[in-house]
Amino acid sequence: MLVLLTCASSPVAFAAGPLPQNGRFVAGSGGIASCPDQITITQNSARGVIDWNSFSIGAGNSVRVVNGSGATLSRVTGSNISTIDGNLSATGSFYLINSHGVLIGRQGVVTTGGRFVASTLDTSNAGFMAGGPLTLSGTSNASVVNLGRISSSGGDVFLISISRTENEGRIAAPNGTAELVTGKQVLLKDSASGTQVFVQPGSVGDVVNGGSIRAAQVHLEAADGNVYALAGRHAALRATGTATRDGHVWLVARQGDVQQHESIDARNSDGTGGTVDTIGKTMEFEHSTVTASKWNIGVSELNAGPHNAAALSRSLSSGTSVTINADSDINMFSTLRWTGAASLALNAGHSILVGPVATLSNTGAGNLTLRADSKGVDNHGSITNTGTIDWSRSTGFVAALYDSNGQYTPGTVRANAAWTAVPFSGLKTQVTAYRLVNSISELENISQNLAGNYALGKDLSSTGFFTPIGLGNTNGFTGQFDGFGHTIDGYSFYTTEASESPPLGTFSTIGASGVVRNVNLTNAYASPGGTLAGLLAGTSAGLIANVSVKGRMLTEDIGAGAIGGVVGDNTGTVSRATSSVSMYAQGGMGGIALSNSGLIVQSSSNGEYTGGSHSHVGGIAAENGADGIIRQSYATGVGSGVTDGGLTEYNGGRIEESFAAMSIPPVLPPGGTGGITSTNAGNVAKDVYWDREVSGQSLGAAYGTPIPAANGLTTAQMSTASSFGPTWNFAPGGTWTFIPGVSHPVLQWQVGR
């Protein structure tokens, strides 16, 4: 429906500057009122499409769009560029489509309540009227350029073309995204968590910003062209975030060059750090400083000369942690020094070189990771340092990871003699070189050098039989193994031999100086017969830290069963371990360890344990020996042995600041089960509790030293911090916390993980 309106007080006579000409609704309905210096568009439908012969606004003129919270698409069918030197406003969203180009002049002002789109690519009327994701496409080589001011109070700003999209003015979208893109086809979507424009390559166009962009999120992308973030007088990219969007900036030219020469600031709405992603085939960072929590750089090959090194240094010193992912090599030719706690990770598809005149150094608590062969394909990825790595004034760490068929050339490395490892990190040395493990066979080959340092290069999977590392070697593994958060899935090990057989586990034995950390086991299976076994280690006198194990363990020998979810026998330290293992045995079962004479701290188990007439279960350890300590740990799940305890079956050591919420079904004959332990011959501190409703147990200990009945809590009490003693720290940064849907405390580190 088309309604033509004119000013009541004057005839239709245009001012000296232009106004849009010959507009008519071709979809939806509304009216267009023309005055000497203003056009008012009143839209009656939620969405509408207007075709115009031309759409330009001269200085002093204005176009006002009254479309509520709806959307209006104005398409130019004539042959002239749209030049906005006056004012364009809309209460809702406004799309300006002109295949001949759009220019917002230096005096031009665009304000919308919703989304503003200026594009040389077109879309169908039906697609626009339907709402939802919108595809724009075209063949025009015209540009979209902003020299003035564009602002959207409640939505997004999109500038789209094939050949050149440029901002030299000011763009503000505090509650939405500002996205400048070039591509031959573009998909627009609504998203509260990421980019809303998806670009198809084929245009070889450029995106240029020499102005100011401030929005919740900022996205500059040239599908196969170049992105230039230039250092103009007001040039800056600032992502401010909202309650539902993190502060995020993207600069993307996957097949082209990114010239990043301006300040970029990404912050979430609460002031915490945001994220910047810079992705290109090549890139240059002269004069740029990134202030955010994380700056992720994706590049074909990085050669860091003075300009790039200086930009990285400034950004790191501002508190921004930087991760560089290169398809091939990373070459650090210039010195890079920074202060503070930000970290630098160099991940090369092939190799890393630190040049002869280059120094990498940190003063503060920053970490450095040098990772060759980042895809884990064994391509002879190497680390070569011909310069200096100086961490003598840092409390952080340096990790260098190289292929098993590559090389590590350490060069000059200076460490801090006063360095100590962060608690629970599992680090033994400040500067460590690791040989990468990229296959199950390479994992088994660790047995050839049990004193070496190793790191998982990627997730591994196997459905076959696995030979435990160091099987039969009584000294066990004495080096360092760091999973770097990767997962080993699906392997199994078993034996049918007598109980005097070597311990079974991924590592048969971990020696006193051995460390295994930051690894996940999933779908693991063990059938150890009567042999001592754990999914991660048979025995350990060393350190196991930050590990997760999931799987099954089964032993059916009568009177046998010496199995623990993480480790069979622990005389060392297990910290920050989680275990979700189903077990069946005729003997002892422990969620974390079968037996513990060392320290188990900040760990948890959630398994299902069943067995025969001789079975006994401890949610954390079946036996906590006289020297054993269980601290800040908890057990859930189901225990169905003959004698069970929520945390231990037998406690001869000490249990502190822990709880059990494990279901323990009644057995015949009755007795022998306790909410915390079956037999307490040691010390259970006053700050240890059990859920008497979940467990079905009224006694904390069936035998031995009694545990106060008041330490048996209801499930409702278990979900309240005040029910726990003063040693329990629920404050931010403390040990414990609550999460929705869980009726008991969890460890704060688990929430982060």
Tab-separated table of C-alpha atoms in Angstrom, residues 367-659:
chain	number	residue	atom	x	y	z
A	367	ASN	CA	54.841	-17.378	30.709
A	368	LEU	CA	56.364	-18.253	27.331
A	369	THR	CA	55.334	-21.276	25.256
A	370	LEU	CA	57.255	-22.181	22.091
A	371	ARG	CA	55.351	-24.883	20.237
A	372	ALA	CA	56.599	-26.482	17.019
A	373	ASP	CA	54.376	-28.679	14.804
A	374	SER	CA	51.186	-27.245	16.269
A	375	LYS	CA	49.028	-29.706	14.286
A	376	GLY	CA	50.829	-32.736	15.706
A	377	VAL	CA	51.740	-34.364	12.391
A	378	ASP	CA	55.432	-35.161	13.095
A	379	ASN	CA	56.826	-32.874	10.392
A	380	HIS	CA	60.271	-32.499	12.036
A	381	GLY	CA	59.098	-29.391	13.869
A	382	SER	CA	62.029	-27.903	15.782
A	383	ILE	CA	62.858	-25.116	18.235
A	384	THR	CA	66.075	-23.252	17.505
A	385	ASN	CA	67.322	-20.503	19.799
A	386	THR	CA	70.334	-18.660	18.418
A	387	GLY	CA	69.596	-15.634	20.595
A	388	THR	CA	68.665	-15.357	24.278
A	389	ILE	CA	65.703	-16.436	26.372
A	390	ASP	CA	65.959	-14.524	29.648
A	391	TRP	CA	63.570	-15.427	32.460
A	392	SER	CA	66.013	-14.530	35.229
A	393	ARG	CA	63.694	-11.756	36.479
A	394	SER	CA	60.440	-13.623	35.961
A	395	THR	CA	58.452	-15.949	38.170
A	396	GLY	CA	56.707	-17.422	35.120
A	397	PHE	CA	57.752	-20.472	33.130
A	398	VAL	CA	59.102	-21.279	29.667
A	399	ALA	CA	57.989	-24.379	27.746
A	400	ALA	CA	59.590	-25.456	24.456
A	401	LEU	CA	57.821	-28.270	22.569
A	402	TYR	CA	59.434	-30.018	19.597
A	403	ASP	CA	58.763	-33.132	17.507
A	404	SER	CA	60.159	-36.548	18.307
A	405	ASN	CA	61.753	-36.401	14.840
A	406	GLY	CA	62.737	-32.738	15.275
A	407	GLN	CA	65.399	-30.972	17.321
A	408	TYR	CA	65.707	-28.594	20.244
A	409	THR	CA	68.602	-26.133	20.247
A	410	PRO	CA	68.440	-24.299	23.594
A	411	GLY	CA	70.989	-21.557	22.925
A	412	THR	CA	71.387	-19.056	25.766
A	413	VAL	CA	68.746	-19.540	28.444
A	414	ARG	CA	68.740	-17.648	31.734
A	415	ALA	CA	66.496	-18.907	34.523
A	416	ASN	CA	65.550	-17.375	37.866
A	417	ALA	CA	67.503	-19.094	40.625
A	418	ALA	CA	64.779	-18.159	43.129
A	419	TRP	CA	61.944	-19.572	41.017
A	420	THR	CA	59.407	-21.829	42.683
A	421	ALA	CA	56.510	-23.607	41.031
A	422	VAL	CA	52.959	-22.342	41.466
A	423	PRO	CA	51.063	-24.697	43.802
A	424	PHE	CA	49.259	-27.500	41.944
A	425	SER	CA	51.032	-26.631	38.665
A	426	GLY	CA	53.136	-29.790	38.717
A	427	LEU	CA	56.100	-27.942	37.209
A	428	LYS	CA	59.549	-29.167	38.222
A	429	THR	CA	61.708	-26.613	36.426
A	430	GLN	CA	61.170	-23.036	35.235
A	431	VAL	CA	62.448	-23.700	31.712
A	432	THR	CA	61.505	-27.056	30.243
A	433	ALA	CA	61.895	-28.608	26.790
A	434	TYR	CA	59.381	-31.319	25.909
A	435	ARG	CA	59.454	-33.968	23.210
A	436	LEU	CA	56.002	-34.095	21.604
A	437	VAL	CA	53.903	-37.251	21.701
A	438	ASN	CA	51.630	-37.377	18.640
A	439	SER	CA	50.568	-41.026	18.503
A	440	ILE	CA	49.840	-44.027	20.726
A	441	SER	CA	53.082	-45.662	19.576
A	442	GLU	CA	55.042	-42.562	20.607
A	443	LEU	CA	53.242	-42.710	23.953
A	444	GLU	CA	54.403	-46.295	24.440
A	445	ASN	CA	57.921	-45.301	23.320
A	446	ILE	CA	58.291	-43.194	26.466
A	447	SER	CA	59.396	-46.494	28.010
A	448	GLN	CA	62.670	-46.122	26.095
A	449	ASN	CA	63.624	-43.031	28.156
A	450	LEU	CA	61.728	-42.859	31.421
A	451	ALA	CA	63.669	-39.787	32.574
A	452	GLY	CA	62.686	-37.580	29.626
A	453	ASN	CA	60.221	-34.689	29.376
A	454	TYR	CA	57.171	-35.248	27.172
A	455	ALA	CA	54.033	-33.396	26.093
A	456	LEU	CA	50.907	-34.509	24.289
A	457	GLY	CA	50.734	-32.721	20.959
A	458	LYS	CA	47.072	-33.522	20.316
A	459	ASP	CA	44.209	-35.745	21.427
A	460	LEU	CA	44.935	-39.445	20.925
A	461	SER	CA	42.522	-42.303	20.376
A	462	SER	CA	42.947	-46.070	20.349
A	463	THR	CA	40.679	-49.063	20.709
A	464	GLY	CA	43.524	-51.535	21.050
A	465	PHE	CA	45.688	-52.992	23.799
A	466	PHE	CA	48.102	-50.533	25.400
A	467	THR	CA	51.429	-51.510	26.908
A	468	PRO	CA	51.832	-49.534	30.151
A	469	ILE	CA	54.730	-47.093	30.162
A	470	GLY	CA	57.703	-48.498	32.075
A	471	LEU	CA	56.101	-51.881	32.650
A	472	GLY	CA	58.496	-53.993	34.723
A	473	ASN	CA	60.852	-51.076	35.522
A	474	THR	CA	60.923	-50.707	39.299
A	475	ASN	CA	62.300	-47.137	39.176
A	476	GLY	CA	59.350	-46.086	37.064
A	477	PHE	CA	58.834	-42.836	35.194
A	478	THR	CA	61.042	-40.086	36.630
A	479	GLY	CA	60.611	-37.354	34.012
A	480	GLN	CA	57.778	-34.936	33.255
A	481	PHE	CA	54.679	-35.705	31.198
A	482	ASP	CA	52.381	-32.772	30.421
A	483	GLY	CA	49.149	-33.460	28.571
A	484	PHE	CA	48.589	-29.733	27.935
A	485	GLY	CA	44.876	-30.378	28.395
A	486	HIS	CA	44.659	-33.067	25.702
A	487	THR	CA	42.721	-36.328	25.934
A	488	ILE	CA	43.744	-39.961	25.488
A	489	ASP	CA	40.676	-41.967	24.574
A	490	GLY	CA	39.698	-45.586	24.362
A	491	TYR	CA	42.717	-47.774	25.086
A	492	SER	CA	42.753	-50.779	27.406
A	493	PHE	CA	45.210	-52.866	29.361
A	494	TYR	CA	44.820	-56.112	31.244
A	495	THR	CA	46.605	-59.131	32.693
A	496	THR	CA	45.572	-62.601	33.792
A	497	GLU	CA	48.739	-63.158	35.796
A	498	ALA	CA	49.127	-63.461	39.549
A	499	SER	CA	49.167	-60.542	41.964
A	500	GLU	CA	52.978	-60.321	41.932
A	501	SER	CA	52.835	-58.984	38.363
A	502	PRO	CA	54.018	-55.377	37.804
A	503	PRO	CA	51.485	-52.622	38.555
A	504	LEU	CA	49.245	-51.635	35.667
A	505	GLY	CA	48.236	-48.195	34.455
A	506	THR	CA	49.002	-45.768	31.663
A	507	PHE	CA	52.215	-45.433	33.654
A	508	SER	CA	53.078	-48.648	35.461
A	509	THR	CA	55.060	-46.785	38.121
A	510	ILE	CA	55.733	-43.088	38.659
A	511	GLY	CA	58.954	-42.585	40.597
A	512	ALA	CA	59.539	-40.056	43.361
A	513	SER	CA	60.787	-37.405	40.920
A	514	GLY	CA	58.207	-38.180	38.216
A	515	VAL	CA	55.397	-35.791	37.264
A	516	VAL	CA	52.260	-36.465	35.225
A	517	ARG	CA	49.904	-33.513	34.753
A	518	ASN	CA	47.219	-31.833	32.649
A	519	VAL	CA	45.877	-34.934	30.897
A	520	ASN	CA	42.422	-36.463	30.457
A	521	LEU	CA	41.686	-40.167	30.057
A	522	THR	CA	38.307	-41.144	28.609
A	523	ASN	CA	36.719	-44.529	27.867
A	524	ALA	CA	39.709	-46.302	29.369
A	525	TYR	CA	39.332	-49.954	30.371
A	526	ALA	CA	41.410	-52.108	32.692
A	527	SER	CA	41.091	-55.748	33.651
A	528	PRO	CA	44.067	-56.198	35.956
A	529	GLY	CA	43.229	-59.571	37.487
A	530	GLY	CA	44.809	-59.566	40.936
A	531	THR	CA	47.402	-56.942	40.014
A	532	LEU	CA	47.550	-53.478	41.584
A	533	ALA	CA	46.155	-51.002	39.062
A	534	GLY	CA	44.919	-47.486	38.399
A	535	LEU	CA	43.835	-46.028	35.080
A	536	LEU	CA	46.568	-43.386	35.184
A	537	ALA	CA	49.212	-45.194	37.254
A	538	GLY	CA	49.677	-48.511	39.008
A	539	THR	CA	51.782	-46.924	41.738
A	540	SER	CA	53.034	-43.381	42.228
A	541	ALA	CA	55.602	-41.866	44.548
A	542	GLY	CA	55.716	-38.693	42.457
A	543	LEU	CA	53.241	-35.978	41.536
A	544	ILE	CA	49.961	-36.383	39.662
A	545	ALA	CA	48.305	-33.010	39.020
A	546	ASN	CA	45.331	-31.644	37.095
A	547	VAL	CA	44.133	-34.934	35.635
A	548	SER	CA	40.734	-36.412	34.795
A	549	VAL	CA	40.004	-40.112	34.336
A	550	LYS	CA	36.844	-41.758	33.016
A	551	GLY	CA	36.354	-45.434	32.260
A	552	ARG	CA	35.828	-48.935	33.653
A	553	MET	CA	37.866	-51.329	35.788
A	554	LEU	CA	37.013	-54.993	36.311
A	555	THR	CA	38.611	-57.810	38.266
A	556	GLU	CA	36.709	-60.996	39.057
A	557	ASP	CA	39.357	-63.079	40.835
A	558	ILE	CA	37.970	-64.247	44.169
A	559	GLY	CA	39.399	-62.177	47.007
A	560	ALA	CA	41.152	-59.953	44.504
A	561	GLY	CA	40.642	-56.330	43.662
A	562	ALA	CA	43.368	-53.790	44.055
A	563	ILE	CA	42.128	-50.951	41.910
A	564	GLY	CA	41.951	-47.185	42.134
A	565	GLY	CA	40.406	-44.824	39.645
A	566	VAL	CA	43.515	-42.658	39.216
A	567	VAL	CA	46.268	-44.660	40.918
A	568	GLY	CA	46.539	-48.027	42.616
A	569	ASP	CA	48.963	-47.145	45.417
A	570	ASN	CA	49.833	-43.490	46.093
A	571	THR	CA	52.805	-42.598	48.253
A	572	GLY	CA	53.337	-39.260	46.522
A	573	THR	CA	50.889	-36.421	45.801
A	574	VAL	CA	47.665	-36.404	43.835
A	575	SER	CA	46.319	-32.867	43.386
A	576	ARG	CA	43.325	-31.606	41.464
A	577	ALA	CA	42.281	-34.982	40.109
A	578	THR	CA	38.760	-35.996	39.094
A	579	SER	CA	37.688	-39.601	38.683
A	580	SER	CA	34.521	-41.000	37.148
A	581	VAL	CA	35.211	-44.728	36.950
A	582	SER	CA	32.849	-47.649	37.295
A	583	MET	CA	34.455	-50.608	39.097
A	584	TYR	CA	33.733	-54.213	39.891
A	585	ALA	CA	36.024	-56.188	42.176
A	586	GLN	CA	36.112	-58.970	44.726
A	587	GLY	CA	38.439	-56.882	46.875
A	588	GLY	CA	39.381	-53.246	47.402
A	589	MET	CA	38.273	-50.258	45.301
A	590	GLY	CA	39.047	-46.555	45.709
A	591	GLY	CA	37.684	-43.671	43.680
A	592	ILE	CA	41.039	-41.874	43.481
A	593	ALA	CA	43.447	-44.457	44.951
A	594	LEU	CA	43.195	-47.972	46.276
A	595	SER	CA	45.680	-47.101	49.017
A	596	ASN	CA	47.085	-43.730	50.058
A	597	SER	CA	50.150	-43.102	52.188
A	598	GLY	CA	50.824	-39.740	50.579
A	599	LEU	CA	48.679	-36.656	49.951
A	600	ILE	CA	45.407	-36.431	48.030
A	601	VAL	CA	44.282	-32.797	47.809
A	602	GLN	CA	41.535	-30.870	46.009
A	603	SER	CA	40.335	-33.991	44.222
A	604	SER	CA	36.962	-35.629	43.676
A	605	SER	CA	35.439	-38.905	42.559
A	606	ASN	CA	32.037	-39.883	41.206
A	607	GLY	CA	31.917	-43.567	40.421
A	608	GLU	CA	29.788	-46.644	40.747
A	609	TYR	CA	31.502	-49.408	42.729
A	610	THR	CA	30.111	-52.949	42.989
A	611	GLY	CA	31.640	-56.234	44.050
A	612	GLY	CA	31.382	-59.620	45.600
A	613	SER	CA	31.481	-60.977	49.139
A	614	HIS	CA	34.974	-59.656	49.872
A	615	SER	CA	34.634	-56.212	48.320
A	616	HIS	CA	35.205	-52.946	50.144
A	617	VAL	CA	34.976	-49.391	48.870
A	618	GLY	CA	36.313	-45.958	49.731
A	619	GLY	CA	35.034	-42.988	47.770
A	620	ILE	CA	38.507	-41.391	47.723
A	621	ALA	CA	40.751	-44.248	48.920
A	622	ALA	CA	39.933	-47.732	50.097
A	623	GLU	CA	42.759	-47.411	52.629
A	624	ASN	CA	44.189	-44.177	53.945
A	625	GLY	CA	47.362	-45.355	55.693
A	626	ALA	CA	49.025	-43.971	58.789
A	627	ASP	CA	50.967	-41.410	56.731
A	628	GLY	CA	48.097	-40.683	54.380
A	629	ILE	CA	46.409	-37.267	54.167
A	630	ILE	CA	43.157	-36.510	52.344
A	631	ARG	CA	42.448	-32.777	52.218
A	632	GLN	CA	39.880	-30.565	50.475
A	633	SER	CA	38.395	-33.479	48.559
A	634	TYR	CA	34.988	-35.070	48.118
A	635	ALA	CA	33.280	-38.214	46.840
A	636	THR	CA	29.890	-38.821	45.277
A	637	GLY	CA	28.501	-41.788	43.371
A	638	VAL	CA	27.353	-45.210	44.597
A	639	GLY	CA	29.262	-47.751	46.721
A	640	SER	CA	27.924	-51.296	46.939
A	641	GLY	CA	30.695	-53.227	48.649
A	642	VAL	CA	30.352	-55.247	51.834
A	643	THR	CA	32.152	-52.609	53.893
A	644	ASP	CA	32.050	-49.093	52.509
A	645	GLY	CA	32.979	-45.582	53.529
A	646	GLY	CA	32.057	-42.347	51.822
A	647	LEU	CA	35.713	-41.236	51.749
A	648	THR	CA	37.669	-44.313	52.908
A	649	GLU	CA	36.947	-47.874	53.888
A	650	TYR	CA	39.794	-47.723	56.411
A	651	ASN	CA	41.310	-44.530	57.762
A	652	GLY	CA	44.581	-44.774	59.633
A	653	GLY	CA	45.795	-41.314	58.613
A	654	ARG	CA	44.210	-37.863	58.518
A	655	ILE	CA	41.178	-36.480	56.673
A	656	GLU	CA	40.646	-32.705	56.596
A	657	GLU	CA	38.138	-30.230	55.099
A	658	SER	CA	36.377	-32.831	52.952
A	659	PHE	CA	32.938	-34.354	52.520
